[in-house]
Amino acid sequence: DTAVSQTPKYLVTQMGNDKSIKCEQNLGHDTMYWYKQDSKKFLKIMFSYNNKELIINETVPNRFSPKSPDKAHLNLHINSLELGDSAVYFCASSETGVTGELFFGEGSRLTVL
Amino acid sequence: QKEVEQNSGPLSVPEGAIASLNCTYSDRGSQSFFWYRQYSGKSPELIMSIYSNGDKEDGRFTAQLNKASQYVSLLIRDSQPSDSATYLCAPDAGGSYQLTFGKGTKLSVIP
């Protein structure tokens, strides 16, 4: 069983479109994250949710909107996609209070044409 | 602004040698430090954590921390080709939920 799973793994779309990436974890963790890794391999946090509550909201365009329907799921919706949004988006989870032990999903590679 | 500096490499070492990966960080409030390994095209995975000054050993891996110098390192003994990957240093942000990742050092172990 995959611990943190993301769908889709690959996404190719045109500028201006709206797309979503879904994430689910079966580890029983309370905290989930979205990270973005750009072409230079720089891994940056975007959002974090703890028990469905937003706790970290880094400076990202408001075109990006996370949603956590329950503590096992964290989705990312992106409106009006731009070329610069092309990256690999990683979902991760951790136990509450255990800040550094992240379990990452396989990543979703988004390419905006 | 919190910064984490790593030599991007690539760092090439022969098989069986010791690989030394270094990291400096700017946030004096960081309390916990983590090393993640990321194979090409894969997701990062945690390989070491260190919380106190000094050394921590786990198999062929040794993490070293010096908070006064704001320096953390990872030594890999008896390097194997399977260790070829990018190693990401990640201090916490003063005990918050957030990690600040360095850009990583790409290690290549030559058979």
Short mmCIF file of C-alpha atoms in Angstrom, two decimals:
data_model
loop_
_atom_site.label_atom_id
_atom_site.label_comp_id
_atom_site.label_asym_id
_atom_site.label_seq_id
_atom_site.Cartn_x
_atom_site.Cartn_y
_atom_site.Cartn_z
CA ASP A 1 0.00 0.00 0.00
CA THR A 2 1.33 3.42 -0.97
CA ALA A 3 1.63 5.63 2.11
CA VAL A 4 1.23 9.00 0.36
CA SER A 5 -0.32 8.89 -3.06
CA GLN A 6 -0.82 11.68 -5.55
CA THR A 7 -2.81 11.86 -8.74
CA PRO A 8 -2.13 12.55 -11.48
CA LYS A 9 1.60 11.83 -11.72
CA TYR A 10 1.91 13.76 -14.96
CA LEU A 11 -0.10 16.71 -16.14
CA VAL A 12 0.41 18.59 -19.41
CA THR A 13 -1.87 21.52 -20.04
CA GLN A 14 -2.19 24.86 -21.77
CA MET A 15 -1.70 28.27 -20.21
CA GLY A 16 -4.88 29.68 -18.74
CA ASN A 17 -6.38 26.31 -17.85
CA ASP A 18 -7.41 25.22 -14.36
CA LYS A 19 -6.14 21.95 -12.92
CA SER A 20 -6.21 19.99 -9.67
CA ILE A 21 -3.85 17.57 -8.00
CA LYS A 22 -5.12 15.19 -5.35
CA CYS A 23 -3.25 13.70 -2.42
CA GLU A 24 -4.16 11.00 0.06
CA GLN A 25 -2.19 9.50 2.94
CA ASN A 26 -2.95 6.31 4.86
CA LEU A 27 -0.36 6.82 7.61
CA GLY A 28 -2.80 8.33 10.08
CA HIS A 29 -0.83 11.59 10.14
CA ASP A 30 -2.45 14.85 11.17
CA THR A 31 -0.34 17.22 9.11
CA MET A 32 -0.10 17.44 5.33
CA TYR A 33 1.90 19.69 3.03
CA TRP A 34 2.30 20.83 -0.53
CA TYR A 35 5.84 21.48 -1.75
CA LYS A 36 6.95 22.79 -5.12
CA GLN A 37 10.23 21.71 -6.72
CA ASP A 38 11.22 23.83 -9.68
CA SER A 39 13.59 23.08 -12.54
CA LYS A 40 16.56 24.04 -10.37
CA LYS A 41 15.47 21.37 -7.89
CA PHE A 42 14.72 23.94 -5.19
CA LEU A 43 12.10 22.43 -2.85
CA LYS A 44 9.84 25.08 -1.31
CA ILE A 45 6.86 24.73 0.97
CA MET A 46 3.58 26.14 -0.27
CA PHE A 47 0.94 25.11 2.25
CA SER A 48 0.49 23.02 5.34
CA TYR A 49 -2.67 21.73 6.97
CA ASN A 50 -3.05 20.28 10.44
CA ASN A 51 -6.29 18.42 11.06
CA LYS A 52 -7.92 20.19 8.12
CA GLU A 53 -6.81 23.61 9.37
CA LEU A 54 -4.46 25.75 7.29
CA ILE A 55 -1.33 26.48 9.35
CA ILE A 56 1.23 27.51 6.74
CA ASN A 57 0.43 29.62 3.72
CA GLU A 58 3.62 30.77 2.09
CA THR A 59 3.73 33.58 -0.39
CA VAL A 60 2.20 31.89 -3.38
CA PRO A 61 -0.17 33.42 -5.92
CA ASN A 62 -3.80 33.21 -4.89
CA ARG A 63 -4.36 31.20 -8.07
CA PHE A 64 -3.25 28.29 -5.90
CA SER A 65 -5.92 27.08 -3.52
CA PRO A 66 -5.49 24.08 -1.22
CA LYS A 67 -8.40 22.17 0.21
CA SER A 68 -8.46 19.52 2.91
CA PRO A 69 -11.78 17.69 3.11
CA ASP A 70 -10.42 15.50 5.93
CA LYS A 71 -7.07 14.92 7.56
CA ALA A 72 -6.16 12.15 5.13
CA HIS A 73 -6.64 14.26 2.02
CA LEU A 74 -5.11 17.47 0.76
CA ASN A 75 -5.87 18.70 -2.73
CA LEU A 76 -4.34 21.55 -4.71
CA HIS A 77 -6.29 23.51 -7.27
CA ILE A 78 -4.53 25.89 -9.62
CA ASN A 79 -6.41 28.50 -11.64
CA SER A 80 -5.25 30.29 -14.77
CA LEU A 81 -2.07 28.28 -15.15
CA GLU A 82 1.10 30.11 -16.20
CA LEU A 83 4.34 28.89 -17.74
CA GLY A 84 6.13 29.49 -14.44
CA ASP A 85 3.86 27.02 -12.69
CA SER A 86 5.65 24.18 -14.45
CA ALA A 87 7.29 22.14 -11.70
CA VAL A 88 6.99 18.96 -9.69
CA TYR A 89 4.49 19.29 -6.87
CA PHE A 90 5.03 17.01 -3.89
CA CYS A 91 2.50 16.20 -1.25
CA ALA A 92 3.86 15.14 2.13
CA SER A 93 2.59 14.22 5.55
CA SER A 94 3.93 14.04 9.08
CA GLU A 95 2.82 13.34 12.61
CA THR A 96 1.75 16.40 14.54
CA GLY A 97 4.66 17.80 16.48
CA VAL A 98 7.22 15.79 14.54
CA THR A 99 8.26 18.57 12.28
CA GLY A 100 11.03 17.16 10.20
CA GLU A 101 9.99 13.62 9.45
CA LEU A 102 8.11 14.10 6.24
CA PHE A 103 6.77 11.32 4.10
CA PHE A 104 6.54 12.43 0.49
CA GLY A 105 4.31 11.28 -2.30
CA GLU A 106 5.81 10.41 -5.68
CA GLY A 107 5.20 13.88 -7.04
CA SER A 108 3.04 15.32 -9.78
CA ARG A 109 4.94 16.77 -12.72
CA LEU A 110 3.03 19.71 -14.14
CA THR A 111 4.00 21.07 -17.55
CA VAL A 112 2.31 24.22 -18.77
CA LEU A 113 2.63 24.89 -22.50
CA GLN B 1 15.15 35.48 5.35
CA LYS B 2 16.10 31.96 6.31
CA GLU B 3 18.79 30.51 4.08
CA VAL B 4 20.31 27.08 3.76
CA GLU B 5 23.50 26.82 1.75
CA GLN B 6 24.83 23.65 0.20
CA ASN B 7 27.47 23.09 -2.43
CA SER B 8 25.41 21.98 -5.41
CA GLY B 9 28.19 19.74 -6.71
CA PRO B 10 28.34 17.40 -8.38
CA LEU B 11 30.53 15.76 -5.80
CA SER B 12 32.26 12.74 -7.26
CA VAL B 13 33.87 10.12 -5.05
CA PRO B 14 35.21 6.66 -5.86
CA GLU B 15 33.41 3.62 -4.55
CA GLY B 16 34.51 2.80 -1.01
CA ALA B 17 35.58 6.36 -0.19
CA ILE B 18 34.05 8.75 2.33
CA ALA B 19 31.66 11.34 0.94
CA SER B 20 31.38 14.57 2.92
CA LEU B 21 28.36 16.79 2.41
CA ASN B 22 28.18 20.18 4.05
CA CYS B 23 25.43 22.61 4.92
CA THR B 24 25.26 26.00 6.59
CA TYR B 25 22.09 27.70 7.76
CA SER B 26 21.15 31.21 8.78
CA ASP B 27 18.28 30.67 11.24
CA ARG B 28 19.76 30.60 14.75
CA GLY B 29 16.37 29.44 16.03
CA SER B 30 16.63 26.12 14.21
CA GLN B 31 16.58 23.24 16.65
CA SER B 32 16.28 20.15 14.48
CA PHE B 33 18.17 19.20 11.36
CA PHE B 34 17.38 16.67 8.72
CA TRP B 35 19.06 15.08 5.74
CA TYR B 36 16.93 13.87 2.88
CA ARG B 37 18.08 11.81 -0.07
CA GLN B 38 16.46 12.27 -3.47
CA TYR B 39 17.18 9.93 -6.33
CA SER B 40 16.73 11.37 -9.80
CA GLY B 41 13.06 11.51 -10.68
CA LYS B 42 11.97 10.35 -7.25
CA SER B 43 10.67 11.95 -4.09
CA PRO B 44 12.86 12.94 -1.12
CA GLU B 45 13.21 10.44 1.70
CA LEU B 46 14.47 11.09 5.20
CA ILE B 47 17.77 9.39 6.00
CA MET B 48 19.09 11.19 9.09
CA SER B 49 17.97 13.58 11.78
CA ILE B 50 20.09 15.31 14.41
CA TYR B 51 19.03 17.51 17.28
CA SER B 52 22.09 18.02 19.48
CA ASN B 53 25.60 19.24 18.87
CA GLY B 54 28.03 16.49 18.03
CA ASP B 55 27.86 13.37 15.95
CA LYS B 56 25.08 10.90 15.30
CA GLU B 57 25.84 7.64 13.55
CA ASP B 58 23.46 5.33 11.73
CA GLY B 59 25.11 2.56 9.78
CA ARG B 60 27.37 4.08 7.13
CA PHE B 61 25.92 7.56 7.73
CA THR B 62 27.13 10.09 10.30
CA ALA B 63 25.51 13.46 10.82
CA GLN B 64 27.48 16.20 12.53
CA LEU B 65 26.01 19.34 14.04
CA ASN B 66 27.64 22.53 15.33
CA LYS B 67 24.96 25.03 16.27
CA ALA B 68 27.47 27.71 17.24
CA SER B 69 28.89 27.63 13.73
CA GLN B 70 25.46 27.01 12.19
CA TYR B 71 26.90 24.07 10.36
CA VAL B 72 25.64 20.57 9.75
CA SER B 73 27.26 17.84 7.70
CA LEU B 74 26.64 14.31 6.50
CA LEU B 75 29.40 11.76 6.08
CA ILE B 76 28.84 8.61 4.07
CA ARG B 77 31.44 5.93 4.70
CA ASP B 78 32.23 3.16 2.23
CA SER B 79 30.29 4.99 -0.46
CA GLN B 80 28.38 2.79 -2.89
CA PRO B 81 27.09 3.56 -6.38
CA SER B 82 23.60 3.24 -4.91
CA ASP B 83 24.37 6.32 -2.80
CA SER B 84 24.45 8.42 -5.97
CA ALA B 85 21.66 10.92 -5.43
CA THR B 86 21.00 14.50 -4.38
CA TYR B 87 21.21 15.12 -0.64
CA LEU B 88 19.04 17.86 0.81
CA CYS B 89 19.80 19.58 4.09
CA ALA B 90 16.72 20.79 5.97
CA PRO B 91 16.77 22.67 9.27
CA ASP B 92 13.48 23.42 10.91
CA ALA B 93 12.30 27.00 11.16
CA GLY B 94 12.72 27.65 14.86
CA GLY B 95 10.57 24.73 15.95
CA SER B 96 7.73 25.47 13.56
CA TYR B 97 6.08 22.98 11.26
CA GLN B 98 8.16 24.29 8.43
CA LEU B 99 11.41 22.95 7.03
CA THR B 100 13.71 25.08 4.92
CA PHE B 101 15.39 22.93 2.31
CA GLY B 102 18.75 23.63 0.78
CA LYS B 103 19.17 23.21 -2.95
CA GLY B 104 20.95 19.95 -2.39
CA THR B 105 24.31 18.44 -3.22
CA LYS B 106 24.42 15.97 -6.06
CA LEU B 107 26.65 13.02 -5.16
CA SER B 108 28.06 10.68 -7.74
CA VAL B 109 29.83 7.51 -6.55
CA ILE B 110 32.07 6.15 -9.27
CA PRO B 111 32.45 2.32 -9.40
#
